[in-house]
mmCIF file of C-alpha atoms in Angstrom:
data_model
loop_
_atom_site.group_PDB
_atom_site.id
_atom_site.type_symbol
_atom_site.label_atom_id
_atom_site.label_comp_id
_atom_site.label_asym_id
_atom_site.label_seq_id
_atom_site.Cartn_x
_atom_site.Cartn_y
_atom_site.Cartn_z
ATOM 1 C CA UNK A 275 106.667 85.481 75.789
ATOM 2 C CA UNK A 276 107.559 87.863 78.563
ATOM 3 C CA UNK A 277 106.872 87.659 82.252
ATOM 4 C CA UNK A 278 104.012 89.551 83.824
ATOM 5 C CA UNK A 279 104.539 91.274 87.163
ATOM 6 C CA UNK A 280 107.909 89.663 87.681
ATOM 7 C CA UNK A 281 109.527 91.947 90.258
ATOM 8 C CA UNK A 282 109.815 90.858 93.857
ATOM 9 C CA UNK A 283 107.004 92.198 95.989
ATOM 10 C CA UNK A 284 107.858 95.123 98.209
ATOM 11 C CA UNK A 285 108.260 94.588 101.919
ATOM 12 C CA UNK A 286 105.181 95.179 104.046
ATOM 13 C CA UNK A 287 106.714 98.363 105.434
ATOM 14 C CA UNK A 288 107.415 99.774 102.000
ATOM 15 C CA UNK A 289 103.895 98.994 100.824
ATOM 16 C CA UNK A 290 102.423 100.684 103.888
ATOM 17 C CA UNK A 291 104.491 103.807 103.216
ATOM 18 C CA UNK A 292 103.316 103.772 99.621
ATOM 19 C CA UNK A 293 99.694 103.478 100.615
ATOM 20 C CA UNK A 294 99.938 106.241 103.179
ATOM 21 C CA UNK A 295 101.317 108.585 100.540
ATOM 22 C CA UNK A 296 98.723 107.636 97.919
ATOM 23 C CA UNK A 297 95.844 110.027 98.527
ATOM 24 C CA UNK A 298 92.459 108.402 98.577
ATOM 25 C CA UNK A 299 93.572 104.874 99.538
ATOM 26 C CA UNK A 300 92.154 105.281 102.991
ATOM 27 C CA UNK A 301 89.217 107.430 101.989
ATOM 28 C CA UNK A 302 85.903 106.829 100.367
ATOM 29 C CA UNK A 303 87.385 107.289 96.945
ATOM 30 C CA UNK A 304 87.984 111.022 97.059
ATOM 31 C CA UNK A 305 86.894 113.762 94.704
ATOM 32 C CA UNK A 306 88.107 114.081 91.151
ATOM 33 C CA UNK A 307 91.481 115.773 91.489
ATOM 34 C CA UNK A 308 92.774 114.796 88.082
ATOM 35 C CA UNK A 309 91.694 117.870 86.133
ATOM 36 C CA UNK A 310 89.858 117.739 82.839
ATOM 37 C CA UNK A 311 90.214 115.829 79.601
ATOM 38 C CA UNK A 312 91.415 117.892 76.623
ATOM 39 C CA UNK A 313 88.902 119.051 74.008
ATOM 40 C CA UNK A 314 91.360 118.653 71.167
ATOM 41 C CA UNK A 315 94.892 117.500 70.485
ATOM 42 C CA UNK A 316 97.803 119.539 69.263
ATOM 43 C CA UNK A 317 101.087 118.640 67.629
ATOM 44 C CA UNK A 318 103.012 115.784 69.215
ATOM 45 C CA UNK A 319 105.655 116.842 71.709
ATOM 46 C CA UNK A 320 108.288 114.494 70.299
ATOM 47 C CA UNK A 321 108.273 111.896 73.050
ATOM 48 C CA UNK A 322 106.100 109.993 75.506
ATOM 49 C CA UNK A 323 107.082 108.424 78.829
ATOM 50 C CA UNK A 324 105.320 105.143 79.527
ATOM 51 C CA UNK A 325 104.933 102.813 82.509
ATOM 52 C CA UNK A 326 103.979 99.349 81.299
ATOM 53 C CA UNK A 327 103.777 95.720 82.212
ATOM 54 C CA UNK A 328 106.494 93.601 80.621
ATOM 55 C CA UNK A 329 105.328 92.678 77.132
ATOM 56 C CA UNK A 330 103.096 95.706 76.598
ATOM 57 C CA UNK A 331 105.569 98.058 74.890
ATOM 58 C CA UNK A 332 107.885 95.825 72.859
ATOM 59 C CA UNK A 333 110.511 97.469 70.657
ATOM 60 C CA UNK A 334 112.275 94.418 69.250
ATOM 61 C CA UNK A 335 115.023 94.358 71.865
ATOM 62 C CA UNK A 336 113.646 91.161 73.424
ATOM 63 C CA UNK A 337 112.578 89.587 70.147
ATOM 64 C CA UNK A 338 113.385 91.219 66.787
ATOM 65 C CA UNK A 339 110.083 89.929 65.435
ATOM 66 C CA UNK A 340 108.093 91.639 68.183
ATOM 67 C CA UNK A 341 108.102 95.402 67.733
ATOM 68 C CA UNK A 342 105.175 97.805 67.723
ATOM 69 C CA UNK A 343 107.085 100.706 69.330
ATOM 70 C CA UNK A 344 109.325 101.673 66.389
ATOM 71 C CA UNK A 345 106.426 101.727 63.890
ATOM 72 C CA UNK A 346 104.600 104.053 66.313
ATOM 73 C CA UNK A 347 107.619 106.341 66.548
ATOM 74 C CA UNK A 348 107.963 106.446 62.777
ATOM 75 C CA UNK A 349 104.283 107.225 62.280
ATOM 76 C CA UNK A 350 103.887 109.859 64.998
ATOM 77 C CA UNK A 351 107.344 111.288 65.649
ATOM 78 C CA UNK A 352 106.836 110.522 69.341
ATOM 79 C CA UNK A 353 109.906 108.838 70.861
ATOM 80 C CA UNK A 354 108.841 106.153 73.367
ATOM 81 C CA UNK A 355 110.611 105.881 76.732
ATOM 82 C CA UNK A 356 109.357 102.843 78.621
ATOM 83 C CA UNK A 357 109.662 102.002 82.300
ATOM 84 C CA UNK A 358 108.710 98.377 82.934
ATOM 85 C CA UNK A 359 106.983 97.949 86.285
ATOM 86 C CA UNK A 360 106.765 94.725 88.240
ATOM 87 C CA UNK A 361 103.724 95.394 90.446
ATOM 88 C CA UNK A 362 100.654 97.604 90.635
ATOM 89 C CA UNK A 363 102.073 99.238 93.765
ATOM 90 C CA UNK A 364 105.171 100.208 91.819
ATOM 91 C CA UNK A 365 103.024 101.727 89.075
ATOM 92 C CA UNK A 366 101.108 103.842 91.590
ATOM 93 C CA UNK A 367 104.363 105.036 93.135
ATOM 94 C CA UNK A 368 105.901 105.910 89.760
ATOM 95 C CA UNK A 369 102.818 107.795 88.603
ATOM 96 C CA UNK A 370 102.979 110.002 91.685
ATOM 97 C CA UNK A 371 106.350 111.351 90.539
ATOM 98 C CA UNK A 372 104.737 113.132 87.598
ATOM 99 C CA UNK A 373 107.524 111.930 85.326
ATOM 100 C CA UNK A 374 105.324 109.646 83.213
ATOM 101 C CA UNK A 375 102.560 110.383 80.734
ATOM 102 C CA UNK A 376 100.645 107.123 80.614
ATOM 103 C CA UNK A 377 100.439 103.771 82.420
ATOM 104 C CA UNK A 378 98.929 100.352 81.702
ATOM 105 C CA UNK A 379 97.204 100.058 85.074
ATOM 106 C CA UNK A 380 95.363 96.988 86.336
ATOM 107 C CA UNK A 381 92.150 97.283 88.310
ATOM 108 C CA UNK A 382 93.928 97.016 91.653
ATOM 109 C CA UNK A 383 95.655 100.336 90.858
ATOM 110 C CA UNK A 384 93.188 102.342 88.773
ATOM 111 C CA UNK A 385 90.921 103.625 91.542
ATOM 112 C CA UNK A 386 93.943 104.616 93.589
ATOM 113 C CA UNK A 387 95.216 106.689 90.683
ATOM 114 C CA UNK A 388 91.812 108.291 90.169
ATOM 115 C CA UNK A 389 91.275 109.037 93.866
ATOM 116 C CA UNK A 390 94.736 110.543 94.327
ATOM 117 C CA UNK A 391 94.315 112.779 91.302
ATOM 118 C CA UNK A 392 97.273 111.217 89.522
ATOM 119 C CA UNK A 393 95.145 110.050 86.571
ATOM 120 C CA UNK A 394 93.054 112.378 84.435
ATOM 121 C CA UNK A 395 89.757 111.572 82.733
ATOM 122 C CA UNK A 396 90.170 110.865 79.030
ATOM 123 C CA UNK A 397 88.296 112.270 76.083
ATOM 124 C CA UNK A 398 87.447 109.081 74.219
ATOM 125 C CA UNK A 399 86.519 111.099 71.133
ATOM 126 C CA UNK A 400 90.231 111.802 70.735
ATOM 127 C CA UNK A 401 90.934 108.048 70.566
ATOM 128 C CA UNK A 402 89.302 106.913 67.291
ATOM 129 C CA UNK A 403 89.834 103.202 67.961
ATOM 130 C CA UNK A 404 87.859 103.474 71.204
ATOM 131 C CA UNK A 405 84.669 102.968 69.232
ATOM 132 C CA UNK A 406 85.676 99.374 68.509
ATOM 133 C CA UNK A 407 86.445 98.421 72.120
ATOM 134 C CA UNK A 408 84.156 95.671 73.417
ATOM 135 C CA UNK A 409 81.211 97.475 75.072
ATOM 136 C CA UNK A 410 81.501 95.342 78.210
ATOM 137 C CA UNK A 411 84.910 96.912 78.930
ATOM 138 C CA UNK A 412 83.595 100.475 78.876
ATOM 139 C CA UNK A 413 82.260 102.416 81.860
ATOM 140 C CA UNK A 414 83.296 99.801 84.387
ATOM 141 C CA UNK A 415 83.846 100.441 88.132
ATOM 142 C CA UNK A 416 87.590 99.984 87.690
ATOM 143 C CA UNK A 417 88.097 102.410 84.774
ATOM 144 C CA UNK A 418 85.451 105.102 85.135
ATOM 145 C CA UNK A 419 83.911 107.506 87.624
ATOM 146 C CA UNK A 420 80.723 109.541 87.465
ATOM 147 C CA UNK A 421 80.155 108.493 83.869
ATOM 148 C CA UNK A 422 83.610 109.513 82.671
ATOM 149 C CA UNK A 423 86.226 107.117 81.388
ATOM 150 C CA UNK A 424 89.639 107.365 83.035
ATOM 151 C CA UNK A 425 91.460 105.329 80.444
ATOM 152 C CA UNK A 426 91.266 103.118 77.383
ATOM 153 C CA UNK A 427 90.758 99.350 77.956
ATOM 154 C CA UNK A 428 93.696 97.263 76.776
ATOM 155 C CA UNK A 429 92.895 93.583 77.412
ATOM 156 C CA UNK A 430 91.436 91.137 79.940
ATOM 157 C CA UNK A 431 91.762 87.687 81.424
ATOM 158 C CA UNK A 432 90.445 85.444 84.191
ATOM 159 C CA UNK A 433 92.217 83.980 87.199
ATOM 160 C CA UNK A 434 91.624 80.276 86.669
ATOM 161 C CA UNK A 435 92.028 77.126 88.748
ATOM 162 C CA UNK A 436 94.848 74.937 87.395
ATOM 163 C CA UNK A 437 95.636 71.421 88.585
ATOM 164 C CA UNK A 438 97.811 68.421 87.748
ATOM 165 C CA UNK A 439 95.500 65.824 86.263
ATOM 166 C CA UNK A 440 97.722 62.999 87.565
ATOM 167 C CA UNK A 441 97.755 64.295 91.150
ATOM 168 C CA UNK A 442 94.337 65.855 91.704
ATOM 169 C CA UNK A 443 91.374 63.505 91.452
ATOM 170 C CA UNK A 444 88.485 63.826 90.969
ATOM 171 C CA UNK A 445 88.800 66.820 88.700
ATOM 172 C CA UNK A 446 87.896 69.932 90.719
ATOM 173 C CA UNK A 447 85.153 72.293 89.602
ATOM 174 C CA UNK A 448 85.125 74.562 92.651
ATOM 175 C CA UNK A 449 87.500 76.870 94.512
ATOM 176 C CA UNK A 450 86.753 74.676 97.501
ATOM 177 C CA UNK A 451 89.705 72.560 96.376
ATOM 178 C CA UNK A 452 92.192 75.305 97.321
ATOM 179 C CA UNK A 453 90.329 76.675 100.318
ATOM 180 C CA UNK A 454 88.266 74.333 102.506
ATOM 181 C CA UNK A 455 89.924 71.222 101.012
ATOM 182 C CA UNK A 456 93.441 72.642 100.728
ATOM 183 C CA UNK A 457 94.843 70.280 103.392
ATOM 184 C CA UNK A 458 94.524 67.439 100.874
ATOM 185 C CA UNK A 459 97.368 68.983 98.923
ATOM 186 C CA UNK A 460 99.433 70.209 101.865
ATOM 187 C CA UNK A 461 102.568 72.005 100.698
ATOM 188 C CA UNK A 462 101.572 71.834 97.032
ATOM 189 C CA UNK A 463 98.947 74.580 96.747
ATOM 190 C CA UNK A 464 99.914 77.815 95.030
ATOM 191 C CA UNK A 465 98.242 81.228 95.133
ATOM 192 C CA UNK A 466 98.751 84.665 93.622
ATOM 193 C CA UNK A 467 101.006 86.867 95.728
ATOM 194 C CA UNK A 468 99.078 90.104 96.235
ATOM 195 C CA UNK A 469 96.592 91.672 98.660
ATOM 196 C CA UNK A 470 94.066 91.596 95.810
ATOM 197 C CA UNK A 471 94.030 87.787 96.188
ATOM 198 C CA UNK A 472 91.812 88.338 99.228
ATOM 199 C CA UNK A 473 89.031 88.831 96.681
ATOM 200 C CA UNK A 474 89.472 85.204 95.546
ATOM 201 C CA UNK A 475 88.642 84.010 99.055
ATOM 202 C CA UNK A 476 85.741 86.450 99.250
ATOM 203 C CA UNK A 477 84.370 85.213 95.922
ATOM 204 C CA UNK A 478 84.421 81.641 97.200
ATOM 205 C CA UNK A 479 82.665 82.699 100.414
ATOM 206 C CA UNK A 480 79.904 84.386 98.409
ATOM 207 C CA UNK A 481 78.538 80.893 97.731
ATOM 208 C CA UNK A 482 80.151 78.818 100.472
ATOM 209 C CA UNK A 483 78.866 81.081 103.284
ATOM 210 C CA UNK A 484 75.977 83.171 101.964
ATOM 211 C CA UNK A 485 75.141 84.257 105.518
ATOM 212 C CA UNK A 486 78.120 86.625 105.324
ATOM 213 C CA UNK A 487 76.205 88.672 102.778
ATOM 214 C CA UNK A 488 79.112 89.217 100.374
ATOM 215 C CA UNK A 489 77.751 90.612 97.102
ATOM 216 C CA UNK A 490 80.969 91.952 95.602
ATOM 217 C CA UNK A 491 84.371 90.377 96.400
ATOM 218 C CA UNK A 492 85.970 93.844 96.433
ATOM 219 C CA UNK A 493 83.393 95.343 98.816
ATOM 220 C CA UNK A 494 84.053 93.790 102.229
ATOM 221 C CA UNK A 495 83.100 95.242 105.576
ATOM 222 C CA UNK A 496 85.287 94.330 108.538
ATOM 223 C CA UNK A 497 83.366 91.151 109.374
ATOM 224 C CA UNK A 498 83.542 89.956 105.777
ATOM 225 C CA UNK A 499 87.225 90.792 105.494
ATOM 226 C CA UNK A 500 87.919 88.894 108.711
ATOM 227 C CA UNK A 501 86.148 85.841 107.288
ATOM 228 C CA UNK A 502 88.192 85.977 104.088
ATOM 229 C CA UNK A 503 91.432 86.410 106.036
ATOM 230 C CA UNK A 504 90.564 83.485 108.281
ATOM 231 C CA UNK A 505 90.054 81.301 105.211
ATOM 232 C CA UNK A 506 93.349 82.460 103.716
ATOM 233 C CA UNK A 507 95.227 81.725 106.937
ATOM 234 C CA UNK A 508 93.817 78.212 106.805
ATOM 235 C CA UNK A 509 94.940 77.913 103.195
ATOM 236 C CA UNK A 510 98.391 79.284 104.072
ATOM 237 C CA UNK A 511 99.232 76.064 105.903
ATOM 238 C CA UNK A 512 98.911 74.180 102.607
ATOM 239 C CA UNK A 513 100.595 76.717 100.328
ATOM 240 C CA UNK A 514 104.003 75.722 99.036
ATOM 241 C CA UNK A 515 104.635 78.968 97.185
ATOM 242 C CA UNK A 516 102.922 82.247 96.393
ATOM 243 C CA UNK A 517 103.663 83.351 92.860
ATOM 244 C CA UNK A 518 103.921 86.583 90.901
ATOM 245 C CA UNK A 519 106.413 85.399 88.273
ATOM 246 C CA UNK A 520 104.514 83.024 86.034
ATOM 247 C CA UNK A 521 107.663 81.338 84.774
ATOM 248 C CA UNK A 522 108.178 80.094 88.332
ATOM 249 C CA UNK A 523 104.634 78.767 88.405
ATOM 250 C CA UNK A 524 105.213 76.883 85.165
ATOM 251 C CA UNK A 525 108.346 75.295 86.639
ATOM 252 C CA UNK A 526 106.554 74.416 89.879
ATOM 253 C CA UNK A 527 103.681 72.659 88.098
ATOM 254 C CA UNK A 528 106.012 70.916 85.677
ATOM 255 C CA UNK A 529 108.147 69.567 88.514
ATOM 256 C CA UNK A 530 105.218 68.722 90.786
ATOM 257 C CA UNK A 531 106.049 71.206 93.549
ATOM 258 C CA UNK A 532 102.649 72.728 92.842
ATOM 259 C CA UNK A 533 99.685 70.549 91.951
ATOM 260 C CA UNK A 534 96.768 72.985 92.268
ATOM 261 C CA UNK A 535 96.191 76.709 92.483
ATOM 262 C CA UNK A 536 95.260 79.950 90.769
ATOM 263 C CA UNK A 537 96.630 80.699 87.299
ATOM 264 C CA UNK A 538 96.084 82.542 84.004
ATOM 265 C CA UNK A 539 95.167 80.988 80.674
ATOM 266 C CA UNK A 540 98.556 81.887 79.215
ATOM 267 C CA UNK A 541 100.304 80.028 82.055
ATOM 268 C CA UNK A 542 98.136 76.977 81.467
ATOM 269 C CA UNK A 543 98.957 77.068 77.753
ATOM 270 C CA UNK A 544 102.703 77.361 78.363
ATOM 271 C CA UNK A 545 102.686 74.689 81.057
ATOM 272 C CA UNK A 546 100.948 72.280 78.696
ATOM 273 C CA UNK A 547 103.538 73.154 76.054
ATOM 274 C CA UNK A 548 106.166 72.006 78.574
ATOM 275 C CA UNK A 549 104.425 68.589 78.549
ATOM 276 C CA UNK A 550 103.084 68.944 82.090
ATOM 277 C CA UNK A 551 99.738 67.154 82.670
ATOM 278 C CA UNK A 552 97.677 70.172 83.687
ATOM 279 C CA UNK A 553 94.218 71.540 83.064
ATOM 280 C CA UNK A 554 92.739 74.955 83.855
ATOM 281 C CA UNK A 555 89.056 75.567 84.551
ATOM 282 C CA UNK A 556 86.756 78.419 85.412
ATOM 283 C CA UNK A 557 85.148 77.087 88.626
ATOM 284 C CA UNK A 558 81.415 77.085 89.204
ATOM 285 C CA UNK A 559 81.675 80.068 91.544
ATOM 286 C CA UNK A 560 83.192 82.155 88.755
ATOM 287 C CA UNK A 561 86.549 83.846 89.228
ATOM 288 C CA UNK A 562 88.360 87.088 89.762
ATOM 289 C CA UNK A 563 90.204 88.521 86.806
ATOM 290 C CA UNK A 564 92.082 91.503 85.417
ATOM 291 C CA UNK A 565 91.398 94.137 82.826
ATOM 292 C CA UNK A 566 94.198 96.591 82.126
ATOM 293 C CA UNK A 567 93.570 100.216 81.239
ATOM 294 C CA UNK A 568 95.874 102.785 79.642
ATOM 295 C CA UNK A 569 95.522 105.880 81.825
ATOM 296 C CA UNK A 570 96.887 109.398 81.256
ATOM 297 C CA UNK A 571 98.714 111.250 83.994
ATOM 298 C CA UNK A 572 97.088 114.435 85.288
ATOM 299 C CA UNK A 573 100.617 115.903 85.131
ATOM 300 C CA UNK A 574 101.466 114.593 81.660
ATOM 301 C CA UNK A 575 104.146 116.704 79.983
ATOM 302 C CA UNK A 576 103.451 115.049 76.644
ATOM 303 C CA UNK A 577 99.651 114.613 76.512
ATOM 304 C CA UNK A 578 99.401 114.740 72.716
ATOM 305 C CA UNK A 579 101.868 111.894 72.263
ATOM 306 C CA UNK A 580 100.176 110.045 75.136
ATOM 307 C CA UNK A 581 96.824 110.151 73.316
ATOM 308 C CA UNK A 582 98.496 109.028 70.114
ATOM 309 C CA UNK A 583 99.926 106.057 72.034
ATOM 310 C CA UNK A 584 96.512 105.196 73.510
ATOM 311 C CA UNK A 585 94.973 105.068 70.049
ATOM 312 C CA UNK A 586 97.907 103.107 68.621
ATOM 313 C CA UNK A 587 98.070 100.433 71.308
ATOM 314 C CA UNK A 588 94.380 99.547 70.922
ATOM 315 C CA UNK A 589 94.347 99.716 67.125
ATOM 316 C CA UNK A 590 93.309 96.332 65.676
ATOM 317 C CA UNK A 591 96.677 95.108 64.397
ATOM 318 C CA UNK A 592 98.722 96.303 67.377
ATOM 319 C CA UNK A 593 96.168 95.164 69.942
ATOM 320 C CA UNK A 594 96.279 91.741 68.285
ATOM 321 C CA UNK A 595 100.083 91.669 68.462
ATOM 322 C CA UNK A 596 100.126 92.577 72.148
ATOM 323 C CA UNK A 597 97.369 90.113 73.033
ATOM 324 C CA UNK A 598 99.168 87.216 71.365
ATOM 325 C CA UNK A 599 102.590 88.079 72.714
ATOM 326 C CA UNK A 600 101.378 88.668 76.241
ATOM 327 C CA UNK A 601 98.651 86.031 76.364
ATOM 328 C CA UNK A 602 95.296 87.736 76.900
ATOM 329 C CA UNK A 603 92.024 88.650 75.250
ATOM 330 C CA UNK A 604 92.328 91.842 73.187
ATOM 331 C CA UNK A 605 90.045 94.776 73.948
ATOM 332 C CA UNK A 606 89.410 95.789 70.337
ATOM 333 C CA UNK A 607 86.843 93.511 68.724
ATOM 334 C CA UNK A 608 88.486 94.024 65.314
ATOM 335 C CA UNK A 609 91.777 92.659 66.676
ATOM 336 C CA UNK A 610 90.444 89.110 66.447
ATOM 337 C CA UNK A 611 90.687 89.280 62.657
ATOM 338 C CA UNK A 612 94.343 90.348 62.919
ATOM 339 C CA UNK A 613 95.808 87.613 65.139
ATOM 340 C CA UNK A 614 98.322 85.257 63.544
ATOM 341 C CA UNK A 615 96.618 82.362 65.332
ATOM 342 C CA UNK A 616 93.018 82.311 64.104
ATOM 343 C CA UNK A 617 91.997 80.538 67.314
ATOM 344 C CA UNK A 618 93.525 83.074 69.699
ATOM 345 C CA UNK A 619 90.321 84.931 70.508
ATOM 346 C CA UNK A 620 88.427 81.693 71.015
ATOM 347 C CA UNK A 621 91.096 80.356 73.376
ATOM 348 C CA UNK A 622 91.067 83.559 75.441
ATOM 349 C CA UNK A 623 87.270 84.054 75.190
ATOM 350 C CA UNK A 624 87.735 87.524 73.712
ATOM 351 C CA UNK A 625 84.158 87.912 72.470
ATOM 352 C CA UNK A 626 82.492 85.496 74.897
ATOM 353 C CA UNK A 627 80.611 87.875 77.171
ATOM 354 C CA UNK A 628 78.786 85.037 78.945
ATOM 355 C CA UNK A 629 82.213 83.801 80.025
ATOM 356 C CA UNK A 630 83.351 87.198 81.265
ATOM 357 C CA UNK A 631 80.070 87.813 83.074
ATOM 358 C CA UNK A 632 81.371 85.184 85.497
ATOM 359 C CA UNK A 633 84.610 87.117 86.004
ATOM 360 C CA UNK A 634 84.889 89.779 88.711
ATOM 361 C CA UNK A 635 87.648 92.075 87.475
ATOM 362 C CA UNK A 636 90.162 93.459 89.931
ATOM 363 C CA UNK A 637 88.886 96.678 91.472
ATOM 364 C CA UNK A 638 90.642 98.669 94.178
ATOM 365 C CA UNK A 639 88.775 98.251 97.498
ATOM 366 C CA UNK A 640 87.637 101.570 99.000
ATOM 367 C CA UNK A 641 85.663 102.576 102.079
ATOM 368 C CA UNK A 642 82.602 103.521 100.033
ATOM 369 C CA UNK A 643 81.188 100.041 99.479
ATOM 370 C CA UNK A 644 81.369 99.157 95.800
ATOM 371 C CA UNK A 645 78.276 96.956 96.158
ATOM 372 C CA UNK A 646 76.120 100.019 96.766
ATOM 373 C CA UNK A 647 75.632 99.619 100.518
ATOM 374 C CA UNK A 648 75.075 102.937 102.293
ATOM 375 C CA UNK A 649 74.645 101.510 105.795
ATOM 376 C CA UNK A 650 78.127 100.033 106.001
ATOM 377 C CA UNK A 651 81.763 101.068 105.804
ATOM 378 C CA UNK A 652 83.928 98.803 103.703
ATOM 379 C CA UNK A 653 87.619 98.068 104.087
ATOM 380 C CA UNK A 654 90.089 99.761 101.774
ATOM 381 C CA UNK A 655 93.285 98.662 100.060
ATOM 382 C CA UNK A 656 95.471 99.746 102.969
ATOM 383 C CA UNK A 657 93.517 97.425 105.265
ATOM 384 C CA UNK A 658 93.746 94.631 102.714
ATOM 385 C CA UNK A 659 97.516 95.102 102.546
ATOM 386 C CA UNK A 660 97.857 94.816 106.315
ATOM 387 C CA UNK A 661 95.599 91.754 106.279
ATOM 388 C CA UNK A 662 97.691 90.126 103.547
ATOM 389 C CA UNK A 663 100.788 90.614 105.658
ATOM 390 C CA UNK A 664 99.014 88.774 108.479
ATOM 391 C CA UNK A 665 98.038 85.932 106.172
ATOM 392 C CA UNK A 666 101.624 85.363 105.085
ATOM 393 C CA UNK A 667 102.925 85.647 108.633
#
């Protein structure tokens, strides 16, 4: 099992520079600058340059038994060159160079790539396995625009609430435990280290303070953002550590440095395997979550090989391999029949749409309110980044 998003987060100054150079981050989403999807594919160009999360493009170098890159190369003649990225901000920055053909972007990066023109719409007819992608992952706010898909869904997961069963009683069923009641666990609360975590506070406030009128945790006007930031500053006093490296979170929960906080199902599974008394739940308010999308660069030098990779990585057998190795729900419904663990899809709720209806997938905040409001201006990712810097002091 590899780490997800393991690199140290950039300094606030570096992030601000990145956001200022990413067209569309401070706008209402921008026009489509990414060109057009191809009508047909030609012969492969011999290679493809990929930006991926750790664990998404395994070639056997980390584990000889885990390799779906070399079979792809043998089948297509496209040599894979992979750049492993540690954060969504890094992915956005790398895509702007024009040196990469495709990227496994999360929802907190996808709209930035669309708005800046760095990602092109995709012709899903040129990706045969697209037909078997779970319908609920298609035409979503984080991977499409104006009815056009800007990528191929890869997998999904929820941001859960994990707690030590020997330290946290009674068993929590609400995010209130890490927000309004966080002082109970002073110094032992953990939270995800990213501006997108502001959405977790906003989601809690949707029910805790309905007077704020929050309908979408990624569509916050200034008043709503201020309320979420205020809640996060209160929580900050009780936070022992913000995490992005899930191995560190496992260690913290195992040792008792963390007793409650946000997590992923894979982290909960691995922490339990380490004999730590933990449990993870989807709270009654629902949760935020992530759905990754393979996007094609508008400047791709190897578009034919990029499309071949998109179809390969979501093919049933390969999508099953990635989902198990990484720890997520696959996007291809036929992948569930290919997993080595017959219970994998049940554990990760792969085909449980009622479960995922309670999950608000990461979506890049933009000034055009994603909740449909026309009489308000919402805050964008640049504002969220500045706010996150304030939260962490």
